[in-house]
Amino acid sequence: MRIGKKTAPSETRARLLLAAIGLFSEKGYDGVAVDEIVAKAHVNKRMVYHYFGSKEAIYREVLREVYVRLTKIELAVVAPDAPIEETLETIVRSYFAFLATNPEFVQLLLWENLGQGRHLAAAGDALSKTPILQVLQQVLNRAVREGRISSGFKTKHLLINLIGLCLIYFSNRYTLSRSIGLNLHSPRVLEKGIAQIVRLVQHGILETSRPRHK
Amino acid sequence: MRIGKKTAPSETRARLLLAAIGLFSEKGYDGVAVDEIVAKAHVNKRMVYHYFGSKEAIYREVLREVYVRLTKIELAVVAPDAPIEETLETIVRSYFAFLATNPEFVQLLLWENLGQGRHLAAAGDALSKTPILQVLQQVLNRAVREGRISSGFKTKHLLINLIGLCLIYFSNRYTLSRSIGLNLHSPRVLEKGIAQIVRLVQHGILETSRPRHK
Amino acid sequence: MRIGKKTAPSETRARLLLAAIGLFSEKGYDGVAVDEIVAKAHVNKRMVYHYFGSKEAIYREVLREVYVRLTKIELAVVAPDAPIEETLETIVRSYFAFLATNPEFVQLLLWENLGQGRHLAAAGDALSKTPILQVLQQVLNRAVREGRISSGFKTKHLLINLIGLCLIYFSNRYTLSRSIGLNLHSPRVLEKGIAQIVRLVQHGILETSRPRHK
Amino acid sequence: MRIGKKTAPSETRARLLLAAIGLFSEKGYDGVAVDEIVAKAHVNKRMVYHYFGSKEAIYREVLREVYVRLTKIELAVVAPDAPIEETLETIVRSYFAFLATNPEFVQLLLWENLGQGRHLAAAGDALSKTPILQVLQQVLNRAVREGRISSGFKTKHLLINLIGLCLIYFSNRYTLSRSIGLNLHSPRVLEKGIAQIVRLVQHGILETSRPRHK
DNA sequence: AATGAATGAGGTTTCATTCAT
DNA sequence: GATGAATGAAACCTCATTCAT
């Protein structure tokens, strides 16, 4: 069947990983059976143990793989001298878009937090290197340094604020949709949300007399 | 009601529910074995099925019980004529405190969202009746009506903003602590967080020329 | 609620027995749960043990009750001097009708045979006293004695022949309907069957030149 | 097929099926525990689910297997020009012998009928293809066509008559032995029974002027 | 006479994992 | 590299029965 002499080095491994990413992000560690993974990957069960060693091991690989993927994401670069309002908007929109287009990452992150981060240690520091966070942090740092953000705001908490404002639209979709009566799966509703976050952040952290010089 | 000497009529049921609340909020539905529940409750396993019928049924009861509990929470009433800044601060602090002191509720809510709200329907509308949300919503509505909040802000999204800003400190404790390098379990860090949320919200949604009239 | 001073002596017992007859005849001993019986009887579970002692005991009572019921069945009396053809037809039709109208008896009998008669001993001799069999046997005996039935036929086997010819229409309804392609639940098909049994028996066991002497 | 040294490819499956046939035919579906099957087969319990999927599934396989077995039975071929009396006797004796030597089939059939044929659909049409029935039916058809059987007898009902006459000796062994006082487990009694059935059938369905021509 | 709570053994089924080829 | 057979522990659930009132 294959053209080369030996089988593709580990197409099997890749298939397993792909299947596992989908399942673990959807149902969490406990909610997935090894049988489901191999079924979805069309692969023999034994292979999980051959390539990974255990269910937990493949789960950790899933975490790592997803984190690493994020490392390679291209981010909208922000012009250093752009008006700060614009910069903030770009940041918020980028992050929000990132969450919207990487549901697996979002879900896995939430599962991990609920599981008290049990597997995080194992996943190494991939997490702390996510460029998303790094870029966010850098831009905020610069804005603070240049005095364009009201003094008194701590960058780290600002980061958390941003994340919280965006993430909630994904982490609590179901309960909020139900209790507030706003369909958070609708793109139009999300767009309204983004706009408001942008406005809130701009008004909230910038000096009232906005573009002082330049 | 029963005056009898021995068995409190269904202390057993209560014990089971209590144990289940603790375990399910800690580990989620799939992470808990019925055996753990009965062990923690010091009760015969059969009783789970006697009183609830199935593991899923007791889980749904847990959801309902916790939601109902919230219904009965006493909230700091906000004086109608207090300065709006103060009112906003009270709101934020109340909600934050509520999350901090009801970890089981927070966790169960997050589990449910990850599970795509599968059991929410069963739990009825208890959720939408949580006075927390209602009070938040009312105060915000009033502030908007009275023109004390910049026009253009939608109350429902404001509510989501508030929730997001606070909840993130609990929902992503582990990953944030790790990737940002800020120990979100420390009370002092949390206090910093609250203060910044308050400031962000006050600056963000109120007119710049603050106390316009009155 | 009740008018008299004490509760109806054992309406409860009767209700249990009735429910048990229905269930055991439908599903056999192993197929029925005590809970089903009490549910159908609208009675507390404990009562089974109060009145009968065990599941097996109530099952035996069911057997006995059904057998005893049969004792009281009114049978078409056969005129002693009627033509033997007519007598045979009456016998066959009576027996067939009896099976058709006492499905519970038929089923319980079959369950018992499949269960290798384990509970029969316990049920006492009620069975051997069923007047159905007795009447059949008497008539056949008489016919043989009077030489109206070909010599060489043993009464006991004749009885078995009759039972076999009729019972098969009930004991193997489902498989025969399926494999022969004849709906044995249809009254019209059954009537055809009876007619043929009658004819077969008349031709089969009577001398060709019928009323020889006398 | 496998030449390998150790595990016959699915001797395990065969062993399970064999054990299940014995047990299910003896005690019926509800009367058998999966544990009993695996114990009798000297096999790990998990294997039942590996090979069959569920208790019900292995039961259906048992039905199918037994039915299929019957398909392969060698039947005494009847000479086409033999005297019809002889032919009838051969038929009856073959069928009776078949029942006597295939108690598992008989029992399973009866269990199924008591269970209202719930699993029959699943077992496919194997049942209707049993050559036993086919041969019986063919011979009877021929005899009717050639006018050697009294007109008025319907072949399908004749088939039922034959089955009923024979089957009763097996289906109601226990109750009949008890209530009639004839040990139906004794070969001598059975032989008497066969002889009488043969006589009854010959007399019953053939024209009185027996061997017309030839 | 009647009840609901309680029990422990055992029911079917699923799990993650290892063996032998 | 890949496979299907095999395993024992543990999962959820049901059973017939007894306790205490």
PDB file of N, CA, C and O in Angstrom, chain D residues 130-177:
ATOM      1  N   THR D 130     -35.038 -25.079   9.417  1.00  0.00           N
ATOM      2  CA  THR D 130     -34.712 -26.386   9.968  1.00  0.00           C
ATOM      3  C   THR D 130     -35.198 -27.473   9.014  1.00  0.00           C
ATOM      4  O   THR D 130     -36.370 -27.533   8.701  1.00  0.00           O
ATOM      5  N   PRO D 131     -34.300 -28.334   8.588  1.00  0.00           N
ATOM      6  CA  PRO D 131     -34.706 -29.347   7.598  1.00  0.00           C
ATOM      7  C   PRO D 131     -35.744 -30.289   8.168  1.00  0.00           C
ATOM      8  O   PRO D 131     -36.536 -30.864   7.443  1.00  0.00           O
ATOM      9  N   ILE D 132     -35.726 -30.434   9.473  1.00  0.00           N
ATOM     10  CA  ILE D 132     -36.738 -31.264  10.106  1.00  0.00           C
ATOM     11  C   ILE D 132     -38.115 -30.846   9.609  1.00  0.00           C
ATOM     12  O   ILE D 132     -38.871 -31.644   9.052  1.00  0.00           O
ATOM     13  N   LEU D 133     -38.401 -29.591   9.807  1.00  0.00           N
ATOM     14  CA  LEU D 133     -39.713 -29.096   9.400  1.00  0.00           C
ATOM     15  C   LEU D 133     -39.894 -29.241   7.898  1.00  0.00           C
ATOM     16  O   LEU D 133     -40.946 -29.650   7.420  1.00  0.00           O
ATOM     17  N   GLN D 134     -38.851 -28.929   7.171  1.00  0.00           N
ATOM     18  CA  GLN D 134     -38.983 -28.967   5.716  1.00  0.00           C
ATOM     19  C   GLN D 134     -39.300 -30.363   5.212  1.00  0.00           C
ATOM     20  O   GLN D 134     -40.208 -30.562   4.404  1.00  0.00           O
ATOM     21  N   VAL D 135     -38.560 -31.343   5.718  1.00  0.00           N
ATOM     22  CA  VAL D 135     -38.813 -32.715   5.270  1.00  0.00           C
ATOM     23  C   VAL D 135     -40.220 -33.157   5.650  1.00  0.00           C
ATOM     24  O   VAL D 135     -40.975 -33.702   4.837  1.00  0.00           O
ATOM     25  N   LEU D 136     -40.572 -32.893   6.895  1.00  0.00           N
ATOM     26  CA  LEU D 136     -41.924 -33.258   7.333  1.00  0.00           C
ATOM     27  C   LEU D 136     -42.949 -32.676   6.361  1.00  0.00           C
ATOM     28  O   LEU D 136     -43.828 -33.355   5.847  1.00  0.00           O
ATOM     29  N   GLN D 137     -42.783 -31.420   6.134  1.00  0.00           N
ATOM     30  CA  GLN D 137     -43.751 -30.702   5.319  1.00  0.00           C
ATOM     31  C   GLN D 137     -43.812 -31.275   3.893  1.00  0.00           C
ATOM     32  O   GLN D 137     -44.894 -31.493   3.348  1.00  0.00           O
ATOM     33  N   GLN D 138     -42.637 -31.556   3.352  1.00  0.00           N
ATOM     34  CA  GLN D 138     -42.617 -32.095   1.994  1.00  0.00           C
ATOM     35  C   GLN D 138     -43.343 -33.429   1.886  1.00  0.00           C
ATOM     36  O   GLN D 138     -44.174 -33.635   0.999  1.00  0.00           O
ATOM     37  N   VAL D 139     -43.010 -34.305   2.807  1.00  0.00           N
ATOM     38  CA  VAL D 139     -43.641 -35.627   2.754  1.00  0.00           C
ATOM     39  C   VAL D 139     -45.149 -35.503   2.903  1.00  0.00           C
ATOM     40  O   VAL D 139     -45.932 -36.112   2.152  1.00  0.00           O
ATOM     41  N   LEU D 140     -45.562 -34.723   3.833  1.00  0.00           N
ATOM     42  CA  LEU D 140     -47.000 -34.560   4.029  1.00  0.00           C
ATOM     43  C   LEU D 140     -47.640 -33.976   2.773  1.00  0.00           C
ATOM     44  O   LEU D 140     -48.678 -34.437   2.308  1.00  0.00           O
ATOM     45  N   ASN D 141     -46.997 -32.975   2.237  1.00  0.00           N
ATOM     46  CA  ASN D 141     -47.528 -32.368   1.011  1.00  0.00           C
ATOM     47  C   ASN D 141     -47.718 -33.419  -0.083  1.00  0.00           C
ATOM     48  O   ASN D 141     -48.768 -33.490  -0.716  1.00  0.00           O
ATOM     49  N   ARG D 142     -46.683 -34.203  -0.269  1.00  0.00           N
ATOM     50  CA  ARG D 142     -46.764 -35.218  -1.311  1.00  0.00           C
ATOM     51  C   ARG D 142     -47.920 -36.182  -1.054  1.00  0.00           C
ATOM     52  O   ARG D 142     -48.745 -36.454  -1.945  1.00  0.00           O
ATOM     53  N   ALA D 143     -47.995 -36.637   0.181  1.00  0.00           N
ATOM     54  CA  ALA D 143     -49.043 -37.602   0.516  1.00  0.00           C
ATOM     55  C   ALA D 143     -50.418 -37.008   0.255  1.00  0.00           C
ATOM     56  O   ALA D 143     -51.319 -37.665  -0.258  1.00  0.00           O
ATOM     57  N   VAL D 144     -50.571 -35.760   0.597  1.00  0.00           N
ATOM     58  CA  VAL D 144     -51.868 -35.124   0.361  1.00  0.00           C
ATOM     59  C   VAL D 144     -52.137 -35.028  -1.140  1.00  0.00           C
ATOM     60  O   VAL D 144     -53.212 -35.380  -1.630  1.00  0.00           O
ATOM     61  N   ARG D 145     -51.114 -34.583  -1.869  1.00  0.00           N
ATOM     62  CA  ARG D 145     -51.275 -34.445  -3.322  1.00  0.00           C
ATOM     63  C   ARG D 145     -51.673 -35.753  -3.984  1.00  0.00           C
ATOM     64  O   ARG D 145     -52.520 -35.802  -4.867  1.00  0.00           O
ATOM     65  N   GLU D 146     -51.057 -36.820  -3.512  1.00  0.00           N
ATOM     66  CA  GLU D 146     -51.312 -38.115  -4.134  1.00  0.00           C
ATOM     67  C   GLU D 146     -52.587 -38.750  -3.614  1.00  0.00           C
ATOM     68  O   GLU D 146     -52.876 -39.917  -3.878  1.00  0.00           O
ATOM     69  N   GLY D 147     -53.299 -38.008  -2.804  1.00  0.00           N
ATOM     70  CA  GLY D 147     -54.584 -38.505  -2.328  1.00  0.00           C
ATOM     71  C   GLY D 147     -54.468 -39.644  -1.334  1.00  0.00           C
ATOM     72  O   GLY D 147     -55.396 -40.397  -1.104  1.00  0.00           O
ATOM     73  N   ARG D 148     -53.307 -39.765  -0.734  1.00  0.00           N
ATOM     74  CA  ARG D 148     -53.162 -40.883   0.207  1.00  0.00           C
ATOM     75  C   ARG D 148     -53.519 -40.433   1.627  1.00  0.00           C
ATOM     76  O   ARG D 148     -53.505 -41.223   2.555  1.00  0.00           O
ATOM     77  N   ILE D 149     -53.761 -39.173   1.758  1.00  0.00           N
ATOM     78  CA  ILE D 149     -54.209 -38.672   3.054  1.00  0.00           C
ATOM     79  C   ILE D 149     -55.603 -38.106   2.859  1.00  0.00           C
ATOM     80  O   ILE D 149     -55.869 -37.412   1.866  1.00  0.00           O
ATOM     81  N   SER D 150     -56.486 -38.423   3.781  1.00  0.00           N
ATOM     82  CA  SER D 150     -57.865 -37.972   3.670  1.00  0.00           C
ATOM     83  C   SER D 150     -57.907 -36.501   3.328  1.00  0.00           C
ATOM     84  O   SER D 150     -57.221 -35.692   3.962  1.00  0.00           O
ATOM     85  N   SER D 151     -58.691 -36.187   2.359  1.00  0.00           N
ATOM     86  CA  SER D 151     -58.808 -34.784   2.007  1.00  0.00           C
ATOM     87  C   SER D 151     -59.413 -34.052   3.196  1.00  0.00           C
ATOM     88  O   SER D 151     -60.090 -34.632   4.034  1.00  0.00           O
ATOM     89  N   GLY D 152     -59.175 -32.813   3.263  1.00  0.00           N
ATOM     90  CA  GLY D 152     -59.725 -32.061   4.397  1.00  0.00           C
ATOM     91  C   GLY D 152     -58.667 -31.773   5.446  1.00  0.00           C
ATOM     92  O   GLY D 152     -58.811 -30.858   6.244  1.00  0.00           O
ATOM     93  N   PHE D 153     -57.609 -32.540   5.434  1.00  0.00           N
ATOM     94  CA  PHE D 153     -56.524 -32.239   6.369  1.00  0.00           C
ATOM     95  C   PHE D 153     -55.607 -31.175   5.769  1.00  0.00           C
ATOM     96  O   PHE D 153     -55.167 -31.292   4.631  1.00  0.00           O
ATOM     97  N   LYS D 154     -55.373 -30.142   6.543  1.00  0.00           N
ATOM     98  CA  LYS D 154     -54.461 -29.098   6.091  1.00  0.00           C
ATOM     99  C   LYS D 154     -53.034 -29.484   6.475  1.00  0.00           C
ATOM    100  O   LYS D 154     -52.759 -29.824   7.642  1.00  0.00           O
ATOM    101  N   THR D 155     -52.150 -29.383   5.530  1.00  0.00           N
ATOM    102  CA  THR D 155     -50.775 -29.804   5.802  1.00  0.00           C
ATOM    103  C   THR D 155     -50.164 -29.080   7.001  1.00  0.00           C
ATOM    104  O   THR D 155     -49.549 -29.692   7.869  1.00  0.00           O
ATOM    105  N   LYS D 156     -50.361 -27.786   7.018  1.00  0.00           N
ATOM    106  CA  LYS D 156     -49.734 -27.038   8.106  1.00  0.00           C
ATOM    107  C   LYS D 156     -50.233 -27.485   9.470  1.00  0.00           C
ATOM    108  O   LYS D 156     -49.464 -27.636  10.420  1.00  0.00           O
ATOM    109  N   HIS D 157     -51.523 -27.722   9.552  1.00  0.00           N
ATOM    110  CA  HIS D 157     -52.034 -28.177  10.841  1.00  0.00           C
ATOM    111  C   HIS D 157     -51.589 -29.612  11.126  1.00  0.00           C
ATOM    112  O   HIS D 157     -51.346 -29.985  12.281  1.00  0.00           O
ATOM    113  N   LEU D 158     -51.483 -30.419  10.070  1.00  0.00           N
ATOM    114  CA  LEU D 158     -50.968 -31.775  10.267  1.00  0.00           C
ATOM    115  C   LEU D 158     -49.584 -31.728  10.900  1.00  0.00           C
ATOM    116  O   LEU D 158     -49.256 -32.511  11.795  1.00  0.00           O
ATOM    117  N   LEU D 159     -48.809 -30.796  10.386  1.00  0.00           N
ATOM    118  CA  LEU D 159     -47.462 -30.640  10.912  1.00  0.00           C
ATOM    119  C   LEU D 159     -47.532 -30.300  12.407  1.00  0.00           C
ATOM    120  O   LEU D 159     -46.830 -30.891  13.237  1.00  0.00           O
ATOM    121  N   ILE D 160     -48.392 -29.384  12.716  1.00  0.00           N
ATOM    122  CA  ILE D 160     -48.563 -29.016  14.116  1.00  0.00           C
ATOM    123  C   ILE D 160     -49.033 -30.206  14.938  1.00  0.00           C
ATOM    124  O   ILE D 160     -48.564 -30.440  16.053  1.00  0.00           O
ATOM    125  N   ASN D 161     -49.942 -30.985  14.367  1.00  0.00           N
ATOM    126  CA  ASN D 161     -50.417 -32.174  15.086  1.00  0.00           C
ATOM    127  C   ASN D 161     -49.257 -33.101  15.426  1.00  0.00           C
ATOM    128  O   ASN D 161     -49.099 -33.536  16.581  1.00  0.00           O
ATOM    129  N   LEU D 162     -48.453 -33.372  14.432  1.00  0.00           N
ATOM    130  CA  LEU D 162     -47.313 -34.261  14.655  1.00  0.00           C
ATOM    131  C   LEU D 162     -46.391 -33.726  15.744  1.00  0.00           C
ATOM    132  O   LEU D 162     -45.986 -34.436  16.671  1.00  0.00           O
ATOM    133  N   ILE D 163     -46.076 -32.465  15.602  1.00  0.00           N
ATOM    134  CA  ILE D 163     -45.178 -31.855  16.576  1.00  0.00           C
ATOM    135  C   ILE D 163     -45.775 -31.948  17.970  1.00  0.00           C
ATOM    136  O   ILE D 163     -45.105 -32.323  18.932  1.00  0.00           O
ATOM    137  N   GLY D 164     -47.046 -31.621  18.071  1.00  0.00           N
ATOM    138  CA  GLY D 164     -47.711 -31.662  19.370  1.00  0.00           C
ATOM    139  C   GLY D 164     -47.699 -33.051  19.979  1.00  0.00           C
ATOM    140  O   GLY D 164     -47.384 -33.224  21.164  1.00  0.00           O
ATOM    141  N   LEU D 165     -48.000 -34.034  19.160  1.00  0.00           N
ATOM    142  CA  LEU D 165     -48.044 -35.407  19.658  1.00  0.00           C
ATOM    143  C   LEU D 165     -46.698 -35.845  20.219  1.00  0.00           C
ATOM    144  O   LEU D 165     -46.635 -36.555  21.231  1.00  0.00           O
ATOM    145  N   CYS D 166     -45.647 -35.430  19.575  1.00  0.00           N
ATOM    146  CA  CYS D 166     -44.310 -35.839  20.020  1.00  0.00           C
ATOM    147  C   CYS D 166     -43.778 -34.948  21.143  1.00  0.00           C
ATOM    148  O   CYS D 166     -43.289 -35.433  22.168  1.00  0.00           O
ATOM    149  N   LEU D 167     -43.867 -33.658  20.918  1.00  0.00           N
ATOM    150  CA  LEU D 167     -43.224 -32.720  21.839  1.00  0.00           C
ATOM    151  C   LEU D 167     -43.735 -32.843  23.272  1.00  0.00           C
ATOM    152  O   LEU D 167     -42.971 -32.674  24.228  1.00  0.00           O
ATOM    153  N   ILE D 168     -45.006 -33.142  23.406  1.00  0.00           N
ATOM    154  CA  ILE D 168     -45.586 -33.195  24.742  1.00  0.00           C
ATOM    155  C   ILE D 168     -44.835 -34.163  25.662  1.00  0.00           C
ATOM    156  O   ILE D 168     -44.749 -33.947  26.862  1.00  0.00           O
ATOM    157  N   TYR D 169     -44.249 -35.202  25.055  1.00  0.00           N
ATOM    158  CA  TYR D 169     -43.501 -36.163  25.869  1.00  0.00           C
ATOM    159  C   TYR D 169     -42.247 -35.542  26.480  1.00  0.00           C
ATOM    160  O   TYR D 169     -41.648 -36.088  27.388  1.00  0.00           O
ATOM    161  N   PHE D 170     -41.854 -34.416  25.934  1.00  0.00           N
ATOM    162  CA  PHE D 170     -40.651 -33.759  26.460  1.00  0.00           C
ATOM    163  C   PHE D 170     -40.961 -32.450  27.180  1.00  0.00           C
ATOM    164  O   PHE D 170     -40.354 -32.128  28.178  1.00  0.00           O
ATOM    165  N   SER D 171     -41.945 -31.764  26.644  1.00  0.00           N
ATOM    166  CA  SER D 171     -42.207 -30.446  27.214  1.00  0.00           C
ATOM    167  C   SER D 171     -42.890 -30.520  28.578  1.00  0.00           C
ATOM    168  O   SER D 171     -42.743 -29.619  29.392  1.00  0.00           O
ATOM    169  N   ASN D 172     -43.650 -31.563  28.793  1.00  0.00           N
ATOM    170  CA  ASN D 172     -44.374 -31.624  30.066  1.00  0.00           C
ATOM    171  C   ASN D 172     -44.061 -32.876  30.865  1.00  0.00           C
ATOM    172  O   ASN D 172     -44.892 -33.392  31.600  1.00  0.00           O
ATOM    173  N   ARG D 173     -42.854 -33.333  30.678  1.00  0.00           N
ATOM    174  CA  ARG D 173     -42.425 -34.524  31.386  1.00  0.00           C
ATOM    175  C   ARG D 173     -42.783 -34.523  32.862  1.00  0.00           C
ATOM    176  O   ARG D 173     -43.353 -35.463  33.385  1.00  0.00           O
ATOM    177  N   TYR D 174     -42.403 -33.444  33.515  1.00  0.00           N
ATOM    178  CA  TYR D 174     -42.493 -33.458  34.971  1.00  0.00           C
ATOM    179  C   TYR D 174     -43.926 -33.438  35.469  1.00  0.00           C
ATOM    180  O   TYR D 174     -44.315 -34.216  36.323  1.00  0.00           O
ATOM    181  N   THR D 175     -44.715 -32.541  34.923  1.00  0.00           N
ATOM    182  CA  THR D 175     -46.088 -32.460  35.414  1.00  0.00           C
ATOM    183  C   THR D 175     -46.897 -33.686  35.010  1.00  0.00           C
ATOM    184  O   THR D 175     -47.705 -34.179  35.791  1.00  0.00           O
ATOM    185  N   LEU D 176     -46.658 -34.203  33.815  1.00  0.00           N
ATOM    186  CA  LEU D 176     -47.420 -35.375  33.401  1.00  0.00           C
ATOM    187  C   LEU D 176     -47.027 -36.599  34.223  1.00  0.00           C
ATOM    188  O   LEU D 176     -47.880 -37.350  34.689  1.00  0.00           O
ATOM    189  N   SER D 177     -45.748 -36.776  34.396  1.00  0.00           N
ATOM    190  CA  SER D 177     -45.302 -37.910  35.195  1.00  0.00           C
ATOM    191  C   SER D 177     -46.034 -37.908  36.533  1.00  0.00           C
ATOM    192  O   SER D 177     -46.491 -38.924  37.047  1.00  0.00           O
TER     193      SER D 177
END
